[in-house]
Structure formats: C-alpha cells, structure tokens
Amino acid sequence: MERSMAYERDLNLKATELRLGLPGSDEPEKPSTTPSVRSNKRASPEISEESRSKGSSCVSSKVESGERDSAPPAKEQVVGWPPIRSYRKNCLRAKKNDQVDGAGMYVKVSVDGAPYLRKIDLKVYKSYPELLETLENMFKLTIGEYSEKEGYNGSDFAPTYEDKDGDWMLVGDVPWDMFISSCKRLRIMKGSEARGLSC
Amino acid sequence: MITNKKPRSSDTDSIYMKDDRTEMSEDDDRSPSPNSITHDSRPTRTYTTGSGPGTGPGSSSVPEYLAPCPDQVLENVLENVLLFLTSRKDRNAASLVCRSWYRVEALTRSDLFIGNCYAVSPKRATSRFTRIRSVTLKGRPRFADFNLMPPNWGAHLAPWVSAMALTYPWLEKVHLKRMSVTDDDLALLAESFSGFKELVLVCCDGFGTSGLAIVASRCRQLKVLDLIESEVSDDDVDWISYFPDTGTCLESLIFDCVECPIDFDALERLVANSPSLKKLRLNRHVSMGQLHRLMAQAPRLTHLGTGSFSPSEDVGQGEQGPDYVSAFAACKSIVCLSGFREIIPDYLPAINPVCANLTSLNFSYANVSAEHLKPIISNCHKLQIFWVLDSICDEGLQAVAATCKELRELRVFPFEAREDIEGPVSEVGLQAVSEGCRKLQSILYFCQRMTNAAVVAMSKNCPDLVVFRLCIMGRHRPDHVTGEPMDEGFGAIVMNCKKLTRLAVSGLLTDRAFAYIGKYGKIVRTLSVAFAGDSDMGLKYVLEGCPRLQKLEIRDSPFGDAALLSGLHHYYNMRFLWMSACNLSNQGCQQIAQALPRLVVEVIKHEDNLDMDENVDTLYMYRSLEGPRDDVPRFVSIL
C-alpha cells in the first residue's frame, strides 16, 4: 500500500510541477508504480480510490488536462478513462485553455502612471460596460464613452488589450465573447497616446 | 464435389460501415453498401475445401482448368449469377458450397473486407481474390485509441499495399481503419493504381501532408479523400495546392482532422474546380469569412463541415460582415452539418435556413449551451443523427427530445472528461430522450450520474436499439438515487432490446449484470467492459451465453484464467478478445495458445515492465490463418 501512496504523492507533485511539456503528454518515468500494482489485485470491486492504481491503469497515469495544475486531483486520473480519443480530448483541451473555465480567467491590468498592476477575473463580467465600470472604480479614473468612429471620448484614458497575436487593440471593437477568448492582458493608456487613439 | 458442410453464416460483421463507425453516417446511399463484403478469415475454412492443413486454398485451382466442357459452361453461368451477390455473408456462404463455387466466387468478388489485418496475409488474400476493386482493412484494436497500447504495435499498411500493387492494378478504393500508413505507402498507392478513386482513412496515423500531396497530384481519378479522426503530421507541404489546377472529379473532401493550416486560396481554387463536390469538411483553420466564400463556390454541397465557425480576428464589430444566413439559405441541399470547431455562439443562427432539412448534425466540438441550442434544434424536425457535447445539459437534451422525433443516433460527449465533477447531463437527459425519440437505434452517452430507472425506461421506450453504450465516467459508480449497482438497468437493455448487437457497460456492476447479458444478449456481437464484475463467473456467463459474440474488450475487471478457459469453444468464432489489467497469468494464456493453434495470443507488456513476471498486463488474441506475425515489436510476446 505504501508504494501506491508514494505514487499518489508522486502524482500530486507531478500535477503541480512546472515543465515545458504539453499538458497531458506522457510522464517520462513510471518505474515505481507497476510492481506495487501486482499485489493489489482484488477479488471484489472496491470503491476506494487508492486501489484503483492497478495494472496498466496506473502506468503513465497522466494528468489529463493542463488546467488542473492549480489543484491536486481529487481522484487519480487513469490511463484511457473515460474512453475518449486523444484527438477529441486535445481539441477540447485547447478550447478550455483558451476560454474561461472553473478557475476564472485572470488577466493583468496596467494603467499608465500607476505604480503597480492589478489582476481581474474577466469571467465575472458579462459585457463591456460592466468591465469598464469596474476598471473605473478600481483605478479611480474615467474612461468615457465608446464610439466606433472615435474610440473613447471624453477622457484622457483609453482601455486597450493585448490579443493572441500580440497586438494592442482597443477594447470594445469585437463581440464580448471574442474579446474574452482573445484578451491576454489589459492596459489603460493615458494622455497623448490615448488621445491619439480617439481622433 | 459438394462437401457436406452447411454454409455457416458468417460470424463476422455483415456490413462494416454499421459497426464501429466513427464518422457521421452518410445518408441512405451508404448503408447498406452494396460493396462491402468480407473475406471471412475463419481458419476452419481451409479444411472445408478438403485441401488439408498444409496447402492453401490457391493450390486447388490448377487441376480445375482441365475440367471438361459441361462444367465450364456451368462455371460461366455461375460466374454471371454470382456477380449479383453483394453481401459478404452471402458470398462467404456461396464459397462454401463446393470447390467450383469457391473458385467462381473468388473470381467474382470485387470488394475485399479484412476485419483484422493480421488474420490473413496479403499474399493469401491476393492469391485467392484476383479481381478486387475495393479493399477495407482494419488494424489496431479499438482500445488502442485510448492509449492502452504502446505505440508502434503494428497494423502496417506497407505489406498490403506492396502486395496489392502487384496484383490489383485496377484497384479503386481503399478504406482503412486504425492502420499505420506512411507517406511511402501513400506514394506507392498513388503510383500503382491509375484508376484510383477513393481513399478513406479513419483513425490512422504515420503519414503527413507530404503523403497527401502525392495522392492529390497523382490520383487523377480521385473522387473521395476522407480523413477522419486521423493524425496527420505537418510536413510543411501545402497539399491542397497539389490537386490539379485543371479540375478534379472530387465528390468528397474531408479533412477536418488535419491540424495544419492550409492555403486558403488553393482551397478556394480547388473547390471552384471541382464541380462534382458534394461533401466538404474543413479544418479549424478555415474561418467563417473563408467558409462563406467557399459556400458561394459550392452551393450544391450536401455535407458541410464548417471549420472554425468563428471570424478571423481582424473582422471588427462595425464592419459589414458577410451575410452568413444567405449563404446557408443558398445551399439548399445541405443535409449534414459538422465542424463548429471554435464556434462563437452568436453566429449559430446563421445555420437556421438549413435546419429543416438536416438529417445529421455534429456539434461535438462546439461548446454550446442549452440556450444557444434550443432555437436551432427546434427547427430540426428531420434530424436522424445528432452528436453533441454535454455542455447542452439535460435541458438541451430535453429540447432535442421534444423536436427530433426521427432521431436514430445520439452521441453525447463530455466537455470535461474527468471523474470528479458534477457533470451537466444525467439520467434526466437520458429519460427525456427515451421518451421523445422512440425510433432511437444507437446511443453513446457520457455522464457522471445515472439511475437504473432511466436505463430501464430507455429499454422499454426504444425497442429498436441496436447500439447501447453508456459511459458513467466515475468508475464503479452505483445508481445515484438508490445506491444499487447498475445491473438492473443493463439487464433491462439486453432483455427488452431484441435487436441489440453492440453494448458498452459502466458504473458499479456485479456478476449479475453479466448473467443478464449471457442470458438475454443472444445476438450481441460487440461488448465493452470496464471496471466491472466480481469474479470469473461474470466473464463465464458472457462467453457461455452469447453465441454471436465477436468482439470482446475488457479492462480492469477481476476475470482470471478460469474465466478465460471457459471460452475455448468460442474463440475461433470471434474476431478478437482484449483483456487488460485483469487477473490473467502467463500460464493461463499459454493454455489457450496450446489448445487453439489457429489463435494468435499476444501478451502486450508495458514498456517499462519488460521482465517476464507471471501477470499479464494485456492480452490481445485473434484467429489467424498465418500464425504469429513477423513484425512484432519488443513489448509483445506471442505465446
């Protein structure tokens, strides 16, 4: 039993380990797991999770999805279970990484001239007005009215965001859902730079 | 001349397309296909021809050519008659009648179906059947899809394509499933068959865009290039541009699984130059704007895979985007929609014009909510096939049940394939579907919680069920209302669904469930078991009770050698048996191998555990005319 518990500790370390591999790619080492498995063959089904590590199911038991790095897995993930083809899993995992998930979608917010940055959870907001109002409150500034032609009128500030391609875009041009999925960080520009955007 | 053996009906699948389909089923024109016929690889067949074990079937052909005239006339007549036989079962039966029929059937068979590429060698198959136009080959066992098998196990196309290049110059169609295909194989294929028309690769791997480029440029008669859930490596080759500029006869181009970006201009030219194109499934690198342009070029499409279904990012809110609704309205023939790989739900209403005619809709890569789904699905009265993610929740399924009265096939995939979460679909959705979709024939349902009551309800409401696959993702999970095992639910399915041939079980199951399956599952051909059962009795019930069983895949269940031995009478009638992480020992498997010489018994070890200990990680065994294969990797030992 100790071996499988050691394995579980192992797994938790693995779950929080920083590495360059793609999430869910094969763990390089699996040596300690299999021998312990041999002694765990059960005659009757057990519901407890510890004894799940048996046979091929615990060999290369991988953390199934990247987003779980933040919390230790409640149950050990078993190879090939649930039976979803890796192609499908990979497609959906990419989606999950791109968009809001259970852990929230925190992005950095910088304001020109402010001494430090803040972080907000984009998932909490449903629309641009909500987001802008929060930013105004957080940084004690006024952002002004959005117009398609002129950007943000009536203030020295203009909210911008960095998208997936690394470009700085004006907040408000694209539909909210698209904004959420492409926004990597926010920057509220001030002064002449900002005014330049709104002429 | 006429042997006494009754032609046994073929135990192999009669029509491969109805079994284990991963792609969306096509409309009526595909099933039953007139061209899918099997080469029955039962080893006993060599004995029925009277040739004896030492000689192959081909050896009896020489003396026959010296037969006197009346027999020759008879054979000519026979040939003309047997040409009309299309079903595999019929052909296999006919070939058992006598030597003459055997030979003539072999000459008139045009479609070769090999359910297990190791059951027969390319040489043997090509010697017997000399006039083949279409070949279907299946390789790896299904559980390999879930990483239960180390890579490079086998199922190589190479020996097949080499043999066929020599013997089938008129080959037109190749359909492969779970085979390893290299670029060289594709090159050889493209060079060897001048009239090549159809290439379908399902769950294959080992090739890349350079192989595709060769096929595109060399196969001038190509009508169908379907890549379905295959892994295609990016060789940085713009394969689409290799199709001839002068025009193609393409009718179907499916490449939604190809992860590499493509040159859109080349694709647009291709579509414009392919007037026969009816089926087009784009990959996720095609944006909505691009889709719009393609649809304008191909208004007669019947099957459309929409690519990403989101605009490329440089389309601003203010810009006058293309009129997607009109684009869909113009494609009046669309009956099958899929794609939606990166869907922005705001754009979903664009498909409304085609909903009324849709028979097949695949949202299984689209994270849509019930709210987004409802207005769309309420128009899909003719829908027969629906694949979707569980993001639509029970509520979404209720909407489906309310409208889709013609539904035949439903697949509900999990957005999050984990065990420890609440899960958005449950017995509520299943119950609703069973009440609303009475014509249901096939269901695949992933969920976190289920009740026996809902499963029983489905067994009674949907008597036409042929395929029932329920995956309760939490291992060993009981009925979440009563706390009971799921035995009664699955028992009701086998009892009440008289047409059931394919079953996948899950949840907490005792031997009782297997007793039910053995007692009532008399026509079950495919059974998938995971984390189930109490003892050897479970497997025994099934092996002793299910005479039609052909494909049995089991993982992580407490079945041991005694249970394995109880199936000796049946293994020659099966395509394969897979057992991983069960209680098997080398000794038990050895006994099987010794008792059944025509069975190939593979013991697959995991790569980090190559020392010979008594326990068997994975057993994969199958009947074969050839004995142990010669391309065995080091982690496989054949007993």
Coordinates of C-alpha atoms in Angstrom, one line a residue, chain A residues 85 88, chain B residues 16-26 138 142 145-146 176-178 200-204 227-230 256 281 362 364-365 385 387 409 411 413 444 469 502:
Chain A
R85 CA -10.0 9.5 -28.2
R88 CA -11.1 14.8 -29.3
Chain B
Y16 CA -18.6 -2.9 -41.9
M17 CA -20.0 0.5 -42.0
K18 CA -22.6 -0.1 -39.5
D19 CA -20.1 -1.3 -37.0
D20 CA -17.8 0.9 -35.0
R21 CA -18.4 3.9 -37.2
T22 CA -16.6 6.9 -36.1
E23 CA -17.6 9.2 -38.9
M24 CA -21.0 10.5 -39.2
S25 CA -23.1 8.0 -41.0
E26 CA -23.9 9.1 -44.5
K138 CA -8.9 -2.8 -40.1
R142 CA -10.3 -0.2 -30.5
D145 CA -7.4 4.6 -29.2
F146 CA -7.4 5.2 -25.5
L176 CA -8.5 1.8 -43.7
K177 CA -9.3 1.9 -40.0
R178 CA -6.7 2.1 -37.3
V200 CA -10.8 6.8 -46.7
L201 CA -8.6 6.8 -43.6
V202 CA -10.2 6.5 -40.2
C203 CA -8.2 6.7 -37.0
C204 CA -5.0 6.2 -38.9
L227 CA -9.5 11.8 -43.5
I228 CA -11.5 11.1 -40.4
E229 CA -10.0 11.4 -36.9
S230 CA -6.6 10.6 -38.2
D256 CA -11.4 18.3 -40.5
R281 CA -15.4 19.1 -44.3
N362 CA -22.4 17.2 -35.4
S364 CA -19.4 17.5 -30.7
Y365 CA -16.6 20.0 -30.9
I385 CA -28.1 11.8 -36.3
W387 CA -23.6 14.4 -32.0
E409 CA -28.4 8.0 -33.4
R411 CA -23.9 10.7 -29.1
F413 CA -19.6 13.6 -25.4
L444 CA -23.4 6.8 -26.9
R469 CA -23.2 2.5 -25.0
R502 CA -23.5 -3.7 -29.5

